Amino acid sequence: MMAVNIYVPADSLSIALGADDVAKRIAEKITKKAKQCSSSNFNITRNGTRGLFWLETLVEVEIDGCRVAYGPVRPADVDDSFVEALCSGSDHRLSVGLTEEIPELKCQQRLSFARLGLNDPLDITAYQDCGGFAGLRQAIQYSPQEIVDEVQSSGLRGRGGAAFPTAIKWQTVLDCQADQKYIVCNADEGDSGTFADRLMMEADPFCLIEGMIIAGLAVGADQGFIYLRSEYPRAADQLLSAIAIAIEKNFLGKNILGSGRDFKLQLRIGAEAYICGEETSLLRSLEGKRGMVSAKPPIPAISGLMGQPTIVNNVITLASIPIILAKGGAFYANYGQGRSKGTLAFQLAGNVKRGGLYEFAFGMSLRELLTIAGGCKNGKLHAVQVGGPLGAYLPESLWDTPLDYEAFMAIEAGVGHGGIVLFNDEVDLAQQARFAMEFCAAESCGKCTPCRIGSTRGVEVIDRIIASDSAQENKQQIELLDDLCETMELGSLCAMGGMTVIPVRSALKHFGEDFKVGAK
Amino acid sequence: MNDPIKSRLLELAANFKDELGGVMPLLHQVQKQFGYIPESCAVTVAPLFRLSTAEVEGVISFYHQFKREPQGKHRIQICRAEACQANGCRELEAFSKEYLQLEYGQTSADGLLSLDSVYCLGLCSHGPAVRVDDDLFVEVGAEKLQSIVEGLNDGR
């Protein structure tokens, strides 16, 4: 009798939903059953996650080479009849059919996340069986300039939110003469509504590591750092294990795969400071200092970590590199539209029916995506915040905007890293605007006045707007808020203060009724 | 040099003094071992890193995670970011403070619990999210929070 292969996810979310208990109960039940009828042996693989969060814990079984899925499975659902159905892939009230045929997965274009949830994330053999390290092997054949050219032809732009062309950064570092260059991965995924970086690090960590090694080969850097936020303890564990395995298999360390090239990689942990997601602040933190933002120029590509030329790229940017090298820049650039090439891992969050990771080529409308995700799980969808806490709140009239960088800029918003938070009609946008200012006040590094003081004044002004009992006072305070937003936008050193005005202004512009006298 | 805290700090610092930016990983270790950053930390370790006491103090005070006073045995952090707000974390925040009789940053008198906020745990489709030490909880309402806290009380 063939072994039955069962998969139970083990990312932070599924574990929080009870996946460890689910796995344990399945193992107990099958062991008991096997004793009774002396039949099948079985393997339970703790895979990453498919990113279909509304179905977590999504338990799968492999039948005739196809994966059959059940979800959402809670520990209490794991009874004899469930295990019976699971072992034969047969029908059950929690059946969702073949995993590959789940509509919300089938319609996606997963490039960076092609391997998500297929295997044990730390199984380096399985990683290679699914295309892993093909990009690195190609890169080893290339000259540094050829690697950068490939990235250039992919049209890849920074996935952390700023959308800066990745190849320009790399070319700058490549062209610098220096004894020491660094690759720094910005894994300080602090924005609410985002979890793509977390998923990559927990569920496909070798992909990030591979991207960083390629970056090192491209610009002549032999040292990399991953700066990870401390709010992600499981990502830290996974990365540490993955780095150790990669060293053991000679993908990291000296003379990688006999190429004559070296690359060392270290994990560093932040300490709960949102501002450290800003690249200059992150570099100071890596240097063991306060995470103070510094003025640019000099840009980190020329004078970064310890004053040396440094690539600072977001997790998904770096994790997109392997497929670009493996399949070619042109393959990647074939996805997307205009100047927004390739795919973006959209993250559907907040009050959402089918929340999770949705990787698509740029260009579909926000409304299409919201429809696939099923809208709100409770109440009527009213406002959508795109691109994190520094992103705009958008009303229904703007949901037909195509998801690409330029189209969103045109409506004074940003796609950012693709985090999308849904709110129902109970949300009070004046309170959300107030929170944007409060958050900025709590997390500002304090270096520049518009951000440090402006955010505190912003909270006060919005409080006065909310409390105002005459139309005249309300109008005066709103004018004051407008003025303050302009100061913060133009006078702040970095995006923290400069972009805090985006949620505030969008709330005011599109949901002005929430700011009126006597509203809510 | 008979001060045991100082000798422990020096011992730890020796492991990090030659690392690039070693102060941060050192402070994480110090906090892990002591539960907080002892007052004598900066003045003790600064010379090893060729830094002034003020510079190390500055690093400690910059990061929310580094605590200057002893903390509770368990740290409860409630996510208060936007995605959790969309799922009712404002109510959970109010309830938790009332239920635990603690404000953010405070520790219970019996030393069991510290309450803190956190901006995003990356569990944004299933808020409100809560972190207790390294354990994560999702879809936390008042009832679930109570049972989490009761579990901590029982396990003391």
XYZ file of C-alpha atoms in Angstrom:
676
model
C 0.000 0.000 0.000
C 1.300 3.421 -0.940
C 1.893 6.009 1.699
C -0.730 8.730 2.000
C 0.760 12.205 1.794
C -1.074 14.769 3.873
C -0.272 18.466 4.065
C -1.083 20.739 6.988
C 0.088 24.374 6.758
C 2.415 25.843 9.346
C 2.563 29.583 8.799
C 1.817 32.019 11.633
C -1.813 32.504 10.640
C -2.721 28.849 10.270
C -0.957 28.071 13.546
C -2.950 30.843 15.229
C -6.062 29.163 13.816
C -5.078 25.826 15.349
C -3.072 24.091 12.576
C -0.680 22.467 15.065
C -3.584 20.803 16.836
C -5.149 19.834 13.531
C -1.929 18.107 12.468
C -1.600 16.385 15.820
C -5.172 15.094 15.821
C -4.916 13.824 12.251
C -1.752 11.912 13.149
C -3.406 10.398 16.243
C -6.548 9.357 14.393
C -4.693 7.771 11.488
C -2.307 5.929 13.761
C -5.257 4.479 15.613
C -6.995 3.552 12.382
C -3.856 2.008 10.923
C -3.548 -0.238 13.984
C -7.112 -1.450 13.536
C -6.890 -2.422 9.891
C -3.103 -2.673 9.557
C -3.329 -0.597 6.403
C -1.710 2.521 5.119
C 1.296 4.380 6.344
C 1.130 8.126 5.989
C 3.279 11.252 5.981
C 2.163 14.588 7.299
C 4.117 17.419 5.710
C 3.868 20.819 7.322
C 3.795 22.909 4.161
C 3.910 26.704 4.137
C 0.455 27.934 3.206
C -1.375 28.431 -0.052
C -2.197 31.940 1.074
C -5.946 31.263 0.892
C -6.506 32.467 4.421
C -10.286 32.087 4.571
C -9.773 28.354 4.067
C -7.121 27.984 6.762
C -6.405 25.537 8.116
C -6.423 24.112 4.589
C -5.614 20.413 4.847
C -4.597 18.655 1.643
C -4.067 15.063 0.632
C -2.274 13.816 -2.449
C -4.397 11.371 -4.485
C -3.027 10.060 -7.808
C -0.614 12.963 -7.985
C -3.338 15.589 -7.394
C -3.872 17.543 -4.204
C -7.379 17.428 -2.753
C -8.245 20.104 -0.208
C -10.414 20.498 2.880
C -10.991 23.693 4.767
C -11.332 25.584 6.935
C -10.469 22.756 9.331
C -10.583 23.473 13.067
C -9.151 20.979 15.574
C -12.691 19.989 16.579
C -13.492 19.060 12.968
C -10.877 16.307 12.985
C -13.040 13.298 13.840
C -13.159 9.776 12.434
C -15.351 10.702 9.488
C -13.036 13.573 8.516
C -9.940 11.386 8.637
C -11.768 8.671 6.710
C -12.628 11.133 3.941
C -9.174 12.725 4.029
C -7.271 9.474 3.598
C -9.192 8.597 0.447
C -9.677 12.119 -0.842
C -13.435 11.628 -0.760
C -16.262 14.001 -0.116
C -16.822 15.704 3.230
C -18.677 18.812 4.323
C -15.313 20.652 4.414
C -14.280 19.522 0.902
C -13.156 22.237 -1.440
C -12.151 19.897 -4.269
C -8.823 19.929 -6.059
C -6.571 22.632 -4.656
C -5.472 23.751 -8.114
C -9.100 24.221 -9.092
C -10.055 26.529 -6.222
C -11.293 29.511 -8.285
C -9.493 32.164 -6.234
C -6.215 30.288 -6.682
C -6.706 29.139 -10.245
C -7.199 32.653 -11.570
C -3.947 33.933 -10.023
C -0.647 34.484 -11.801
C 1.825 33.285 -9.230
C 5.395 34.008 -10.285
C 7.203 35.146 -7.145
C 4.963 32.882 -5.091
C 4.965 29.958 -7.531
C 6.024 27.520 -4.813
C 3.812 28.857 -2.040
C 2.414 26.032 0.047
C 3.639 23.188 -2.161
C 6.172 21.683 0.217
C 7.939 21.916 3.538
C 9.564 25.355 3.170
C 12.841 24.040 4.597
C 13.068 21.053 2.241
C 15.866 22.272 -0.003
C 15.544 19.281 -2.331
C 11.868 19.997 -2.897
C 12.784 23.658 -3.435
C 15.123 22.670 -6.256
C 12.633 20.189 -7.702
C 10.228 23.107 -8.080
C 12.633 25.364 -9.940
C 14.602 26.668 -6.985
C 18.215 27.812 -7.556
C 17.728 27.708 -11.349
C 18.056 31.499 -11.277
C 21.243 31.324 -9.235
C 22.780 28.717 -11.530
C 21.997 30.980 -14.491
C 23.414 34.024 -12.691
C 26.683 32.196 -12.035
C 27.077 31.821 -15.802
C 26.527 35.553 -16.346
C 28.834 38.519 -15.854
C 27.680 41.038 -13.227
C 26.555 43.411 -15.991
C 24.555 40.659 -17.670
C 22.692 39.999 -14.418
C 21.834 43.679 -14.023
C 20.751 43.809 -17.685
C 18.383 40.916 -17.114
C 16.841 42.736 -14.144
C 16.670 45.889 -16.246
C 14.759 44.105 -19.011
C 12.274 42.692 -16.487
C 11.134 46.199 -15.598
C 11.065 45.194 -11.918
C 10.375 48.071 -9.517
C 10.751 48.057 -5.754
C 7.931 46.061 -4.237
C 8.266 47.634 -0.799
C 6.050 50.487 -1.889
C 8.304 53.110 -3.445
C 8.387 51.370 -6.849
C 11.895 52.592 -7.673
C 13.384 50.725 -10.672
C 15.459 47.928 -9.171
C 18.035 47.797 -11.966
C 18.967 51.469 -11.536
C 19.822 50.807 -7.896
C 21.816 47.720 -8.810
C 23.656 49.477 -11.651
C 24.664 52.282 -9.302
C 26.139 49.847 -6.795
C 27.801 47.807 -9.549
C 29.445 50.957 -10.933
C 30.842 52.003 -7.526
C 34.423 51.126 -6.750
C 34.652 49.893 -3.167
C 36.406 47.247 -1.085
C 33.157 46.259 0.560
C 29.582 46.347 -0.731
C 26.471 45.087 0.991
C 23.094 43.591 0.129
C 20.455 44.521 2.683
C 17.001 43.030 2.656
C 14.356 45.271 4.120
C 12.129 42.802 5.951
C 10.635 45.409 8.256
C 7.139 44.783 6.926
C 5.427 47.161 9.295
C 2.480 48.274 7.206
C -0.921 47.159 8.349
C -2.664 44.957 5.825
C 0.528 43.433 4.469
C 1.839 39.936 4.955
C 3.460 39.025 1.633
C 6.957 39.413 3.078
C 5.994 37.290 6.054
C 4.624 34.584 3.780
C 7.739 34.592 1.638
C 10.040 34.295 4.664
C 7.962 31.674 6.439
C 6.817 29.662 3.446
C 9.576 29.999 0.808
C 12.670 31.362 2.572
C 15.159 29.878 0.103
C 13.638 32.053 -2.625
C 14.601 35.202 -0.721
C 18.044 33.804 0.047
C 18.537 32.943 -3.634
C 17.538 36.462 -4.675
C 20.046 37.965 -2.250
C 22.884 35.745 -3.468
C 22.131 36.780 -7.049
C 22.134 40.442 -5.986
C 25.530 39.856 -4.402
C 26.892 38.308 -7.592
C 25.446 41.172 -9.634
C 27.134 44.018 -7.792
C 30.141 42.347 -6.221
C 28.906 42.192 -2.633
C 29.896 39.241 -0.470
C 27.907 40.161 2.627
C 24.167 40.370 3.092
C 21.877 41.249 5.964
C 18.192 40.583 6.409
C 16.713 43.219 8.695
C 13.601 41.564 10.069
C 11.015 43.111 12.364
C 10.745 41.466 15.763
C 6.970 41.139 15.365
C 7.619 38.120 13.117
C 9.120 35.472 15.424
C 8.247 32.556 13.152
C 9.822 34.207 10.102
C 12.999 34.590 12.177
C 13.032 30.881 13.041
C 12.417 29.854 9.440
C 15.127 32.164 8.091
C 17.696 31.010 10.629
C 17.014 27.383 9.737
C 17.040 28.123 6.005
C 20.326 30.021 6.240
C 21.923 27.125 8.147
C 20.733 24.618 5.529
C 21.909 26.835 2.660
C 25.354 27.075 4.263
C 25.495 23.321 4.690
C 24.612 22.814 1.014
C 27.142 25.445 -0.120
C 24.606 27.926 -1.462
C 25.987 30.347 1.102
C 29.533 30.790 2.316
C 32.742 30.418 0.374
C 33.032 29.459 -3.283
C 29.292 29.046 -3.854
C 28.626 26.008 -6.066
C 32.221 26.124 -7.206
C 31.765 29.578 -8.725
C 34.713 31.091 -6.900
C 32.315 33.640 -5.381
C 31.481 34.067 -1.695
C 28.332 35.283 0.011
C 27.650 35.482 3.740
C 24.178 36.175 5.057
C 23.123 37.308 8.517
C 19.743 37.838 10.094
C 19.239 40.932 12.235
C 16.159 41.699 14.280
C 14.560 45.121 14.729
C 13.031 46.309 17.967
C 9.552 47.619 17.252
C 10.162 50.816 15.370
C 8.023 51.350 12.263
C 10.360 54.022 10.948
C 13.104 51.427 10.458
C 11.280 50.374 7.290
C 12.632 53.623 5.810
C 15.930 52.650 4.226
C 18.264 55.192 5.817
C 16.710 54.586 9.219
C 17.065 50.837 8.674
C 20.750 51.189 7.838
C 21.421 53.212 11.005
C 19.615 50.549 13.007
C 21.753 47.847 11.396
C 24.786 49.866 12.434
C 23.524 49.619 16.004
C 22.332 53.210 16.232
C 19.067 55.048 16.722
C 16.933 54.602 13.631
C 17.132 58.242 12.588
C 16.291 59.092 8.991
C 18.997 60.869 7.026
C 18.710 63.232 4.093
C 19.406 61.895 0.613
C 21.789 62.329 -1.158
C 23.965 60.521 -0.481
C 21.817 57.605 -1.567
C 22.485 54.222 0.068
C 23.534 52.780 -3.293
C 26.585 55.029 -3.067
C 26.976 55.477 0.674
C 24.889 53.001 2.622
C 25.777 50.566 5.383
C 28.968 51.764 7.098
C 29.262 54.286 4.283
C 29.724 51.550 1.673
C 27.702 51.038 -1.532
C 24.605 49.113 -0.493
C 21.579 47.627 -2.189
C 18.532 47.971 0.031
C 15.628 46.012 -1.434
C 12.370 44.754 -0.039
C 11.749 41.008 0.480
C 9.442 40.554 -2.512
C 11.728 42.549 -4.804
C 14.612 40.224 -3.971
C 12.408 37.140 -4.095
C 11.292 38.117 -7.616
C 14.889 37.980 -8.860
C 15.272 34.166 -9.082
C 12.431 33.729 -11.574
C 13.662 36.716 -13.606
C 17.086 35.094 -13.927
C 15.661 31.623 -14.508
C 13.124 32.592 -17.148
C 14.551 35.853 -18.430
C 13.631 39.492 -17.964
C 11.405 39.443 -21.038
C 9.285 36.648 -19.576
C 8.632 38.709 -16.464
C 8.025 41.942 -18.375
C 5.374 40.157 -20.414
C 3.118 40.459 -17.395
C 1.686 43.817 -16.392
C 1.060 46.984 -18.323
C 2.661 50.340 -19.067
C 5.549 51.000 -16.695
C 4.168 48.540 -14.148
C 5.742 45.279 -15.252
C 5.359 41.842 -13.813
C 3.115 40.803 -10.979
C 2.268 42.169 -7.569
C 1.334 40.063 -4.574
C -1.848 41.807 -3.464
C -2.830 41.199 0.131
C -6.520 41.324 0.935
C -7.058 42.205 4.567
C -9.306 43.798 7.142
C -13.009 43.074 7.004
C -12.731 40.728 4.026
C -14.617 37.592 3.157
C -11.843 35.759 1.363
C -8.681 37.357 2.671
C -5.229 36.203 1.644
C -2.526 36.503 -0.969
C -3.540 37.275 -4.546
C -0.662 37.511 -7.011
C -1.705 39.079 -10.289
C -0.153 40.970 -13.152
C -0.567 44.724 -12.803
C -3.575 46.131 -14.603
C -6.740 44.561 -13.232
C -9.121 46.970 -11.576
C -9.366 47.303 -7.828
C -13.039 46.399 -8.094
C -12.255 43.128 -9.874
C -9.899 42.174 -7.081
C -12.392 43.164 -4.381
C -15.006 41.047 -6.140
C -12.751 37.986 -6.272
C -12.131 38.425 -2.545
C -15.887 38.581 -1.968
C -16.096 42.044 -0.383
C -16.667 42.384 3.349
C -17.366 39.433 5.606
C -19.598 41.622 7.777
C -21.655 44.524 6.484
C -21.409 46.503 3.279
C -18.051 47.455 1.783
C -17.611 51.198 2.170
C -13.942 52.248 2.110
C -10.739 50.587 0.966
C -7.270 51.592 2.081
C -4.614 50.654 -0.441
C -0.884 50.615 0.266
C -0.673 50.565 4.038
C -1.078 53.221 6.737
C 0.389 55.847 4.411
C -2.039 54.940 1.618
C -5.294 56.538 0.526
C -8.813 55.633 1.617
C -10.780 55.078 -1.565
C -14.554 55.317 -2.060
C -16.549 53.188 -4.461
C -16.348 55.795 -7.220
C -12.615 55.063 -7.557
C -12.650 51.285 -7.411
C -12.536 50.984 -11.187
C -9.000 52.363 -11.195
C -6.580 49.831 -12.685
C -4.030 48.517 -10.221
C -0.853 49.974 -11.636
C 1.590 52.474 -10.167
C 0.834 55.349 -12.530
C -2.956 54.985 -12.535
C -2.991 55.120 -8.740
C -0.715 58.143 -8.639
C -3.201 59.881 -10.901
C -5.905 59.569 -8.227
C -3.552 60.791 -5.464
C -3.140 57.295 -4.129
C -0.528 54.567 -4.384
C -0.514 50.843 -5.018
C 2.463 50.627 -2.670
C 3.226 47.057 -1.705
C -0.276 45.902 -2.622
C -1.761 45.753 0.859
C -5.518 46.319 0.612
C -7.672 46.796 3.717
C -11.460 46.615 3.488
C -13.789 48.540 5.804
C -17.563 48.249 6.067
C -19.934 51.200 6.454
C -19.484 51.350 10.218
C -16.063 52.922 9.742
C -15.666 56.569 10.732
C -13.143 58.108 8.352
C -12.550 61.076 10.632
C -11.330 58.608 13.257
C -9.188 56.855 10.642
C -7.626 60.196 9.670
C -6.986 60.912 13.336
C -5.336 57.518 13.697
C -3.027 58.243 10.746
C -1.752 61.327 12.587
C -1.565 59.504 15.923
C 0.426 56.691 14.332
C 2.834 59.196 12.787
C 3.284 60.898 16.156
C 4.059 57.559 17.821
C 6.439 56.324 15.147
C 8.169 59.475 13.874
C 11.931 59.331 14.387
C 11.738 62.950 15.468
C 14.423 64.323 13.215
C 12.311 66.794 11.254
C 9.757 69.170 12.717
C 6.851 68.787 10.260
C 6.629 65.090 11.037
C 7.437 65.204 14.761
C 5.300 68.197 15.743
C 2.953 68.273 12.765
C 1.543 64.861 13.555
C 0.748 65.836 17.146
C -0.895 69.058 15.975
C -2.744 66.964 13.398
C -4.351 64.823 16.096
C -5.404 67.966 17.950
C -6.878 69.647 14.884
C -8.848 66.557 13.916
C -10.119 66.276 17.493
C -11.363 69.855 17.217
C -13.021 69.102 13.861
C -14.812 66.122 15.375
C -15.861 68.133 18.439
C -16.839 71.282 16.546
C -20.449 72.372 17.026
C -20.627 75.230 14.541
C -20.197 75.059 10.796
C -17.857 78.032 10.931
C -15.473 76.472 13.450
C -15.602 73.198 11.542
C -14.627 74.975 8.332
C -11.804 76.903 10.020
C -10.307 73.778 11.521
C -10.524 71.891 8.222
C -8.638 74.747 6.556
C -6.043 74.485 9.292
C -5.757 70.738 8.678
C -5.297 71.373 4.958
C -2.546 73.810 5.704
C -0.857 71.427 8.116
C -0.995 68.635 5.537
C 0.757 70.840 3.020
C 3.524 71.620 5.521
C 3.995 67.960 6.361
C 3.958 66.925 2.716
C 6.492 69.482 1.557
C 8.611 69.828 4.663
C 9.157 66.285 5.890
C 12.445 64.534 5.310
C 10.988 61.132 4.444
C 7.759 59.390 3.525
C 6.638 58.984 7.147
C 5.622 62.617 7.558
C 5.297 63.329 3.842
C 2.821 60.552 3.153
C 0.857 60.565 6.411
C -1.160 63.295 4.718
C -2.372 60.851 2.042
C -4.803 58.894 4.255
C -5.831 62.138 5.958
C -6.532 64.050 2.764
C -8.232 61.136 1.042
C -10.510 60.624 4.031
C -11.387 64.305 4.009
C -11.849 64.483 0.253
C -13.819 61.305 -0.340
C -15.596 60.899 2.986
C -16.124 64.537 3.946
C -19.479 63.775 5.573
C -17.655 62.039 8.444
C -15.926 65.317 9.310
C -19.078 67.460 9.391
C -20.661 68.901 12.525
C -22.587 66.192 14.349
C -21.309 63.362 12.129
C -21.308 59.884 13.722
C 33.707 44.662 39.774
C 31.745 42.459 42.146
C 28.452 43.681 40.746
C 26.878 40.537 39.225
C 24.720 42.539 36.808
C 27.759 44.360 35.488
C 29.785 41.225 35.012
C 26.913 39.551 33.195
C 26.526 42.600 30.936
C 30.246 42.622 30.141
C 30.172 38.932 29.425
C 27.294 39.391 26.970
C 28.829 42.467 25.372
C 32.039 40.585 24.672
C 30.089 38.357 22.281
C 28.938 41.274 20.155
C 31.630 43.914 20.412
C 33.335 42.992 17.146
C 30.135 42.601 15.145
C 28.895 45.212 12.739
C 26.227 47.127 14.640
C 26.576 44.765 17.566
C 24.723 47.018 20.001
C 21.287 45.996 18.711
C 21.752 42.224 18.999
C 23.406 42.810 22.374
C 20.424 44.771 23.677
C 18.096 42.007 22.508
C 20.195 39.506 24.469
C 20.275 41.724 27.542
C 16.514 42.149 27.465
C 16.047 38.420 26.967
C 18.268 37.528 29.918
C 17.173 40.202 32.371
C 13.631 40.787 31.122
C 14.521 44.457 30.705
C 17.558 46.680 30.154
C 19.196 47.324 33.548
C 20.064 50.911 34.349
C 23.774 50.188 34.398
C 23.736 48.695 30.895
C 24.736 51.713 28.825
C 27.550 52.889 31.061
C 28.901 49.365 31.332
C 28.885 48.286 27.704
C 29.521 51.585 25.887
C 33.354 51.525 26.170
C 33.516 48.086 24.545
C 31.854 49.521 21.453
C 33.881 52.735 21.616
C 30.676 54.639 22.159
C 29.646 57.157 24.784
C 27.126 56.207 27.445
C 24.748 58.753 25.907
C 24.933 57.070 22.521
C 23.969 53.688 23.942
C 21.242 55.296 26.091
C 19.974 56.873 22.892
C 19.700 53.507 21.194
C 17.849 51.991 24.162
C 15.354 54.827 24.313
C 14.662 54.861 20.571
C 13.121 51.410 20.262
C 9.723 50.580 21.737
C 10.800 47.037 22.499
C 13.620 47.899 24.880
C 12.203 48.361 28.369
C 13.829 50.225 31.219
C 11.898 48.535 34.018
C 11.226 44.904 34.855
C 8.311 43.562 32.816
C 5.562 41.077 33.544
C 6.201 37.380 33.163
C 4.019 37.516 30.043
C 3.653 40.311 27.533
C 0.259 40.792 25.907
C 0.308 42.914 22.771
C -2.851 44.018 21.046
C -2.623 44.966 17.409
C -4.116 48.376 16.871
C -3.338 48.861 13.181
C -5.881 49.607 10.470
C -6.654 46.062 9.288
C -7.450 45.028 12.852
C -9.488 48.220 13.314
C -11.639 47.082 10.397
C -12.428 44.007 12.473
C -13.109 45.720 15.764
C -9.784 46.107 17.572
C -10.781 49.500 18.990
C -13.421 47.724 21.093
C -10.937 45.017 22.060
C -8.407 47.632 23.141
C -10.950 49.353 25.366
C -12.108 46.055 26.819
C -8.580 44.793 27.504
C -7.544 47.917 29.367
C -10.689 47.786 31.460
C -10.496 44.046 32.073
C -6.819 44.012 32.977
C -6.958 47.392 34.689
C -3.810 48.332 32.780
C -2.856 50.986 30.277
C -0.411 50.274 27.478
C 3.105 50.063 28.858
C 1.954 49.029 32.340
C 2.605 45.828 34.274
C 0.185 44.182 36.685
C 0.940 44.516 40.398
C 1.518 40.759 40.734
C 4.133 40.928 37.985
C 2.317 38.430 35.781
C 1.272 40.572 32.811
C 2.459 43.551 30.840
C 0.078 45.155 28.354
C 1.351 46.744 25.159
C 0.125 47.652 21.732
C 1.707 46.534 18.499
C 1.379 47.884 14.986
C 0.641 44.850 12.855
C 1.420 41.182 13.316
C 0.825 40.295 9.657
C -2.388 38.389 10.432
C -4.469 41.078 8.781
C -7.344 39.027 7.376
C -8.277 37.601 10.767
C -8.093 40.492 13.182
C -8.229 41.498 15.914
C -4.820 39.879 16.412
C -3.027 39.503 19.724
C 0.484 38.362 20.569
C 1.283 36.802 23.925
C 5.049 36.341 24.185
C 5.716 34.382 20.952
C 2.210 32.935 20.607
C -0.235 34.489 18.173
C -4.013 34.663 18.431
C -6.543 35.790 15.834
C -10.214 36.778 15.798
C -9.845 37.831 19.402
C -12.981 39.210 20.984
C -13.620 39.949 24.650
C -14.386 36.337 25.470
C -11.302 34.951 23.792
C -9.095 37.525 25.478
C -10.509 36.538 28.856
C -9.770 32.890 28.229
C -6.232 33.686 27.073
C -5.626 35.654 30.271
C -7.182 32.940 32.415
C -4.818 30.461 30.779
C -1.871 32.629 31.769
C -3.187 32.942 35.317
C -3.547 29.184 35.640
C -0.129 28.496 34.231
C 1.698 30.814 36.611
